[in-house]
PDB file of C-alpha atoms in Angstrom:
ATOM      1  CA  MET A   1      -6.192  -7.929   8.068  1.00 96.00           C
ATOM      2  CA  ASP A   2      -5.296 -10.024  10.562  1.00 94.00           C
ATOM      3  CA  GLU A   3      -7.859  -9.624  13.966  1.00 93.00           C
ATOM      4  CA  LYS A   4      -5.013  -7.018  14.794  1.00 92.00           C
ATOM      5  CA  ARG A   5      -5.514  -5.411  12.008  1.00 95.00           C
ATOM      6  CA  GLY A   6      -2.439  -6.459  10.519  1.00 94.00           C
ATOM      7  CA  ILE A   7      -1.637  -6.395   7.129  1.00 95.00           C
ATOM      8  CA  GLY A   8       1.885  -6.716   6.300  1.00 93.00           C
ATOM      9  CA  LYS A   9       4.978  -8.383   7.400  1.00 92.00           C
ATOM     10  CA  ASN A  10       8.433  -7.339   6.211  1.00 90.00           C
ATOM     11  CA  ASN A  11       6.622  -6.416   2.870  1.00 87.00           C
ATOM     12  CA  LYS A  12       4.373  -9.039   2.449  1.00 88.00           C
ATOM     13  CA  ILE A  13       0.808 -10.953   3.226  1.00 90.00           C
ATOM     14  CA  PRO A  14       1.588 -12.876   6.385  1.00 90.00           C
ATOM     15  CA  TRP A  15      -0.535 -15.699   5.194  1.00 91.00           C
ATOM     16  CA  HIS A  16      -1.786 -17.462   1.696  1.00 89.00           C
ATOM     17  CA  ILE A  17      -5.306 -17.501   1.385  1.00 93.00           C
ATOM     18  CA  LYS A  18      -5.925 -18.149  -2.685  1.00 91.00           C
ATOM     19  CA  GLU A  19      -9.804 -16.845  -1.756  1.00 95.00           C
ATOM     20  CA  ASP A  20      -8.580 -13.891  -0.528  1.00 94.00           C
ATOM     21  CA  LEU A  21      -6.792 -13.510  -4.085  1.00 89.00           C
ATOM     22  CA  VAL A  22      -9.159 -14.623  -6.130  1.00 91.00           C
ATOM     23  CA  ARG A  23     -12.077 -12.034  -4.307  1.00 96.00           C
ATOM     24  CA  LEU A  24      -9.259  -9.182  -5.269  1.00 94.00           C
ATOM     25  CA  LYS A  25      -8.553 -10.144  -8.632  1.00 91.00           C
ATOM     26  CA  ASN A  26     -12.690 -10.027  -9.054  1.00 94.00           C
ATOM     27  CA  LEU A  27     -13.332  -7.035  -7.611  1.00 96.00           C
ATOM     28  CA  THR A  28     -10.707  -5.213  -9.229  1.00 95.00           C
ATOM     29  CA  ILE A  29     -10.674  -6.621 -13.240  1.00 93.00           C
ATOM     30  CA  GLY A  30     -11.686  -3.724 -15.410  1.00 93.00           C
ATOM     31  CA  HIS A  31     -10.977  -0.872 -12.984  1.00 96.00           C
ATOM     32  CA  THR A  32      -9.036   1.343 -11.643  1.00 97.00           C
ATOM     33  CA  VAL A  33      -6.779   0.615  -8.498  1.00 97.00           C
ATOM     34  CA  ILE A  34      -4.570   3.215  -6.148  1.00 98.00           C
ATOM     35  CA  LEU A  35      -1.619   1.672  -4.405  1.00 98.00           C
ATOM     36  CA  GLY A  36       1.655   2.479  -2.968  1.00 97.00           C
ATOM     37  CA  ARG A  37       5.026   1.303  -4.748  1.00 96.00           C
ATOM     38  CA  THR A  38       6.404  -1.592  -2.697  1.00 93.00           C
ATOM     39  CA  THR A  39       2.511  -2.881  -2.452  1.00 93.00           C
ATOM     40  CA  TYR A  40       2.842  -2.723  -6.483  1.00 94.00           C
ATOM     41  CA  GLU A  41       6.146  -4.488  -6.646  1.00 92.00           C
ATOM     42  CA  SER A  42       5.126  -7.023  -4.060  1.00 88.00           C
ATOM     43  CA  MET A  43       2.398  -7.418  -6.558  1.00 87.00           C
ATOM     44  CA  LEU A  44       4.375  -7.573  -9.929  1.00 86.00           C
ATOM     45  CA  ALA A  45       6.792  -9.896  -8.664  1.00 81.00           C
ATOM     46  CA  TYR A  46       3.980 -12.249  -7.444  1.00 78.00           C
ATOM     47  CA  TYR A  47       2.106 -12.204 -10.893  1.00 78.00           C
ATOM     48  CA  GLN A  48       5.347 -12.640 -12.728  1.00 78.00           C
ATOM     49  CA  LYS A  49       6.209 -15.633 -10.844  1.00 77.00           C
ATOM     50  CA  SER A  50       2.763 -17.001 -11.354  1.00 75.00           C
ATOM     51  CA  GLY A  51       2.512 -16.150 -15.364  1.00 74.00           C
ATOM     52  CA  LYS A  52      -0.704 -15.375 -15.074  1.00 72.00           C
ATOM     53  CA  PRO A  53      -1.648 -11.883 -17.233  1.00 70.00           C
ATOM     54  CA  THR A  54      -4.295 -10.568 -14.406  1.00 69.00           C
ATOM     55  CA  MET A  55      -2.055  -7.149 -13.970  1.00 77.00           C
ATOM     56  CA  SER A  56      -2.295  -5.960 -17.147  1.00 79.00           C
ATOM     57  CA  MET A  57      -6.468  -6.268 -16.623  1.00 88.00           C
ATOM     58  CA  ARG A  58      -6.665  -3.420 -14.367  1.00 92.00           C
ATOM     59  CA  THR A  59      -4.962   0.169 -14.213  1.00 94.00           C
ATOM     60  CA  HIS A  60      -2.738   0.858 -11.511  1.00 96.00           C
ATOM     61  CA  ILE A  61      -1.939   4.174 -10.013  1.00 97.00           C
ATOM     62  CA  VAL A  62       1.219   3.711  -7.996  1.00 98.00           C
ATOM     63  CA  VAL A  63       2.026   6.198  -5.280  1.00 98.00           C
ATOM     64  CA  THR A  64       5.381   7.209  -4.959  1.00 97.00           C
ATOM     65  CA  ARG A  65       7.929   9.408  -4.197  1.00 95.00           C
ATOM     66  CA  GLY A  66      10.480   8.747  -6.399  1.00 95.00           C
ATOM     67  CA  ILE A  67      10.069  10.898  -9.223  1.00 94.00           C
ATOM     68  CA  ASN A  68      11.973   9.280 -11.773  1.00 95.00           C
ATOM     69  CA  TYR A  69       9.913   6.109 -10.717  1.00 96.00           C
ATOM     70  CA  HIS A  70       7.899   4.506 -14.274  1.00 93.00           C
ATOM     71  CA  VAL A  71       5.577   1.959 -14.072  1.00 94.00           C
ATOM     72  CA  ASP A  72       5.239  -0.486 -17.181  1.00 90.00           C
ATOM     73  CA  PRO A  73       2.257   1.665 -19.010  1.00 92.00           C
ATOM     74  CA  ARG A  74       1.051  -1.788 -20.092  1.00 89.00           C
ATOM     75  CA  TYR A  75       0.211  -1.682 -16.114  1.00 90.00           C
ATOM     76  CA  GLY A  76      -0.613   1.924 -14.980  1.00 94.00           C
ATOM     77  CA  PHE A  77       1.009   5.092 -14.227  1.00 95.00           C
ATOM     78  CA  ALA A  78       3.285   6.685 -11.334  1.00 98.00           C
ATOM     79  CA  ALA A  79       1.677   9.444  -9.400  1.00 98.00           C
ATOM     80  CA  HIS A  80       4.185  11.147  -6.841  1.00 97.00           C
ATOM     81  CA  SER A  81       0.827  12.746  -4.056  1.00 97.00           C
ATOM     82  CA  ILE A  82      -2.592  10.819  -3.234  1.00 97.00           C
ATOM     83  CA  GLU A  83      -4.186  13.910  -4.539  1.00 97.00           C
ATOM     84  CA  GLU A  84      -2.426  13.329  -8.016  1.00 97.00           C
ATOM     85  CA  ALA A  85      -3.097   9.752  -7.867  1.00 98.00           C
ATOM     86  CA  LEU A  86      -7.024  10.497  -7.639  1.00 97.00           C
ATOM     87  CA  THR A  87      -7.224  13.150 -10.173  1.00 97.00           C
ATOM     88  CA  LEU A  88      -5.820  10.339 -12.639  1.00 96.00           C
ATOM     89  CA  ALA A  89      -8.260   7.670 -11.176  1.00 96.00           C
ATOM     90  CA  LYS A  90     -10.953   9.956 -11.708  1.00 96.00           C
ATOM     91  CA  GLN A  91      -9.841  10.696 -15.451  1.00 95.00           C
ATOM     92  CA  LYS A  92      -9.543   6.810 -16.059  1.00 91.00           C
ATOM     93  CA  GLU A  93     -12.198   5.431 -13.748  1.00 91.00           C
ATOM     94  CA  LYS A  94     -15.987   5.514 -13.988  1.00 88.00           C
ATOM     95  CA  GLU A  95     -17.518   3.281 -11.557  1.00 92.00           C
ATOM     96  CA  GLN A  96     -15.412   2.440  -8.766  1.00 95.00           C
ATOM     97  CA  ILE A  97     -11.794   3.753  -7.855  1.00 97.00           C
ATOM     98  CA  PHE A  98     -10.361   0.771  -5.405  1.00 98.00           C
ATOM     99  CA  ILE A  99      -7.420   1.743  -2.765  1.00 98.00           C
ATOM    100  CA  ILE A 100      -5.141  -1.786  -2.376  1.00 97.00           C
ATOM    101  CA  GLY A 101      -2.551  -0.717  -0.116  1.00 94.00           C
ATOM    102  CA  GLY A 102      -0.033  -0.398   1.889  1.00 95.00           C
ATOM    103  CA  GLU A 103      -0.157   1.098   5.371  1.00 97.00           C
ATOM    104  CA  LYS A 104       0.679   4.384   4.455  1.00 97.00           C
ATOM    105  CA  ILE A 105      -1.740   4.550   1.464  1.00 98.00           C
ATOM    106  CA  PHE A 106      -4.616   3.102   3.358  1.00 98.00           C
ATOM    107  CA  GLU A 107      -4.020   6.277   6.026  1.00 98.00           C
ATOM    108  CA  GLN A 108      -3.825   8.666   3.563  1.00 97.00           C
ATOM    109  CA  THR A 109      -7.452   7.501   2.024  1.00 97.00           C
ATOM    110  CA  ILE A 110      -9.304   6.258   5.022  1.00 98.00           C
ATOM    111  CA  GLY A 111     -11.257   9.533   5.273  1.00 97.00           C
ATOM    112  CA  LEU A 112     -12.129   9.511   1.778  1.00 96.00           C
ATOM    113  CA  ALA A 113     -13.793   5.830   1.314  1.00 96.00           C
ATOM    114  CA  ASP A 114     -17.490   4.980   1.187  1.00 96.00           C
ATOM    115  CA  LYS A 115     -17.003   1.101   1.406  1.00 97.00           C
ATOM    116  CA  LEU A 116     -14.543  -1.111   2.787  1.00 98.00           C
ATOM    117  CA  TYR A 117     -14.121  -4.573   1.310  1.00 98.00           C
ATOM    118  CA  LEU A 118     -11.981  -6.442   3.854  1.00 98.00           C
ATOM    119  CA  THR A 119     -10.997  -9.901   4.735  1.00 97.00           C
ATOM    120  CA  ILE A 120     -10.238 -10.617   8.175  1.00 97.00           C
ATOM    121  CA  VAL A 121      -7.770 -13.810   8.762  1.00 96.00           C
ATOM    122  CA  LYS A 122      -8.567 -15.445  12.367  1.00 95.00           C
ATOM    123  CA  ASP A 123      -5.171 -14.959  14.536  1.00 86.00           C
ATOM    124  CA  PRO A 124      -3.340 -18.473  14.442  1.00 79.00           C
ATOM    125  CA  PRO A 125      -3.601 -20.255  17.944  1.00 70.00           C
ATOM    126  CA  ALA A 126       0.109 -19.845  18.598  1.00 67.00           C
ATOM    127  CA  GLY A 127      -0.598 -15.968  18.941  1.00 69.00           C
ATOM    128  CA  GLY A 128      -0.685 -12.886  16.426  1.00 73.00           C
ATOM    129  CA  PHE A 129       1.165 -13.209  12.676  1.00 84.00           C
ATOM    130  CA  GLY A 130       3.808 -10.605  13.836  1.00 88.00           C
ATOM    131  CA  ALA A 131       2.908  -7.721  11.342  1.00 92.00           C
ATOM    132  CA  ASP A 132       4.711  -4.430  11.187  1.00 94.00           C
ATOM    133  CA  ALA A 133       2.077  -2.671   8.854  1.00 95.00           C
ATOM    134  CA  PHE A 134      -1.461  -2.384   9.729  1.00 96.00           C
ATOM    135  CA  PHE A 135      -5.186  -1.501   8.588  1.00 97.00           C
ATOM    136  CA  PRO A 136      -6.009   1.917   9.986  1.00 98.00           C
ATOM    137  CA  ASP A 137      -8.838   2.426  12.715  1.00 97.00           C
ATOM    138  CA  TYR A 138     -12.190   1.968  10.890  1.00 98.00           C
ATOM    139  CA  SER A 139     -14.607   1.859  13.322  1.00 97.00           C
ATOM    140  CA  GLU A 140     -16.542   4.476  11.872  1.00 97.00           C
ATOM    141  CA  PHE A 141     -17.702   1.687   9.379  1.00 98.00           C
ATOM    142  CA  LYS A 142     -20.531   0.313  10.846  1.00 96.00           C
ATOM    143  CA  LYS A 143     -22.688  -1.034   8.556  1.00 98.00           C
ATOM    144  CA  VAL A 144     -22.606  -4.657   7.437  1.00 98.00           C
ATOM    145  CA  VAL A 145     -23.191  -4.814   3.528  1.00 98.00           C
ATOM    146  CA  PHE A 146     -22.268  -8.519   3.196  1.00 98.00           C
ATOM    147  CA  GLU A 147     -20.132 -11.104   5.462  1.00 98.00           C
ATOM    148  CA  GLN A 148     -19.184 -14.660   4.388  1.00 98.00           C
ATOM    149  CA  LYS A 149     -17.274 -17.022   6.266  1.00 98.00           C
ATOM    150  CA  GLY A 150     -14.534 -19.601   4.986  1.00 97.00           C
ATOM    151  CA  GLU A 151     -11.541 -21.198   5.674  1.00 95.00           C
ATOM    152  CA  SER A 152      -8.745 -22.118   3.286  1.00 91.00           C
ATOM    153  CA  GLU A 153      -5.437 -24.547   4.021  1.00 81.00           C
ATOM    154  CA  ASP A 154      -4.669 -23.641   7.932  1.00 84.00           C
ATOM    155  CA  HIS A 155      -6.263 -20.211   8.279  1.00 93.00           C
ATOM    156  CA  LYS A 156     -10.347 -19.065   8.901  1.00 96.00           C
ATOM    157  CA  TYR A 157     -11.128 -15.883   7.259  1.00 97.00           C
ATOM    158  CA  THR A 158     -13.812 -13.631   7.315  1.00 98.00           C
ATOM    159  CA  PHE A 159     -14.963 -11.578   4.155  1.00 98.00           C
ATOM    160  CA  LEU A 160     -16.355  -8.291   5.150  1.00 98.00           C
ATOM    161  CA  GLU A 161     -18.454  -5.742   3.035  1.00 98.00           C
ATOM    162  CA  LEU A 162     -18.584  -2.227   5.234  1.00 98.00           C
ATOM    163  CA  GLU A 163     -20.387   1.362   4.587  1.00 98.00           C
ATOM    164  CA  ARG A 164     -20.297   4.467   6.787  1.00 94.00           C
TER     165      ARG A 164
END
């Protein structure tokens, strides 16, 4: 997210930070992730374009209102509510369930989270990124478990792990 909690613009992440993508991959491989349909389709398009096989290295539970929406069984399942997604995830996951977006999914689940893995991207000198999707307030997460600053191309960022 950016410093104003912006996470997306026009259904895309408004920056490209390779280290952030690698971190997401490394954290979630072998685990179950819950995400919204738009976020899933955006990720699927990215991975299909890159030719990388990591989509199949985790279980995606895609939350959608579309009753006839199907997820390729190599990648996961469709669920029609957060409750259904969590039930499915608990059946599949023995260690840690990750919620990876987007805005509406984060809003519905922030109260259930024990830990946040965040990347805070410093706003560019010319102003913000113009985000139209935002991460919810996370001020209840006060304990810093991990912090690491970095820079990639034109972006300065901080990896944060927070607990309540």
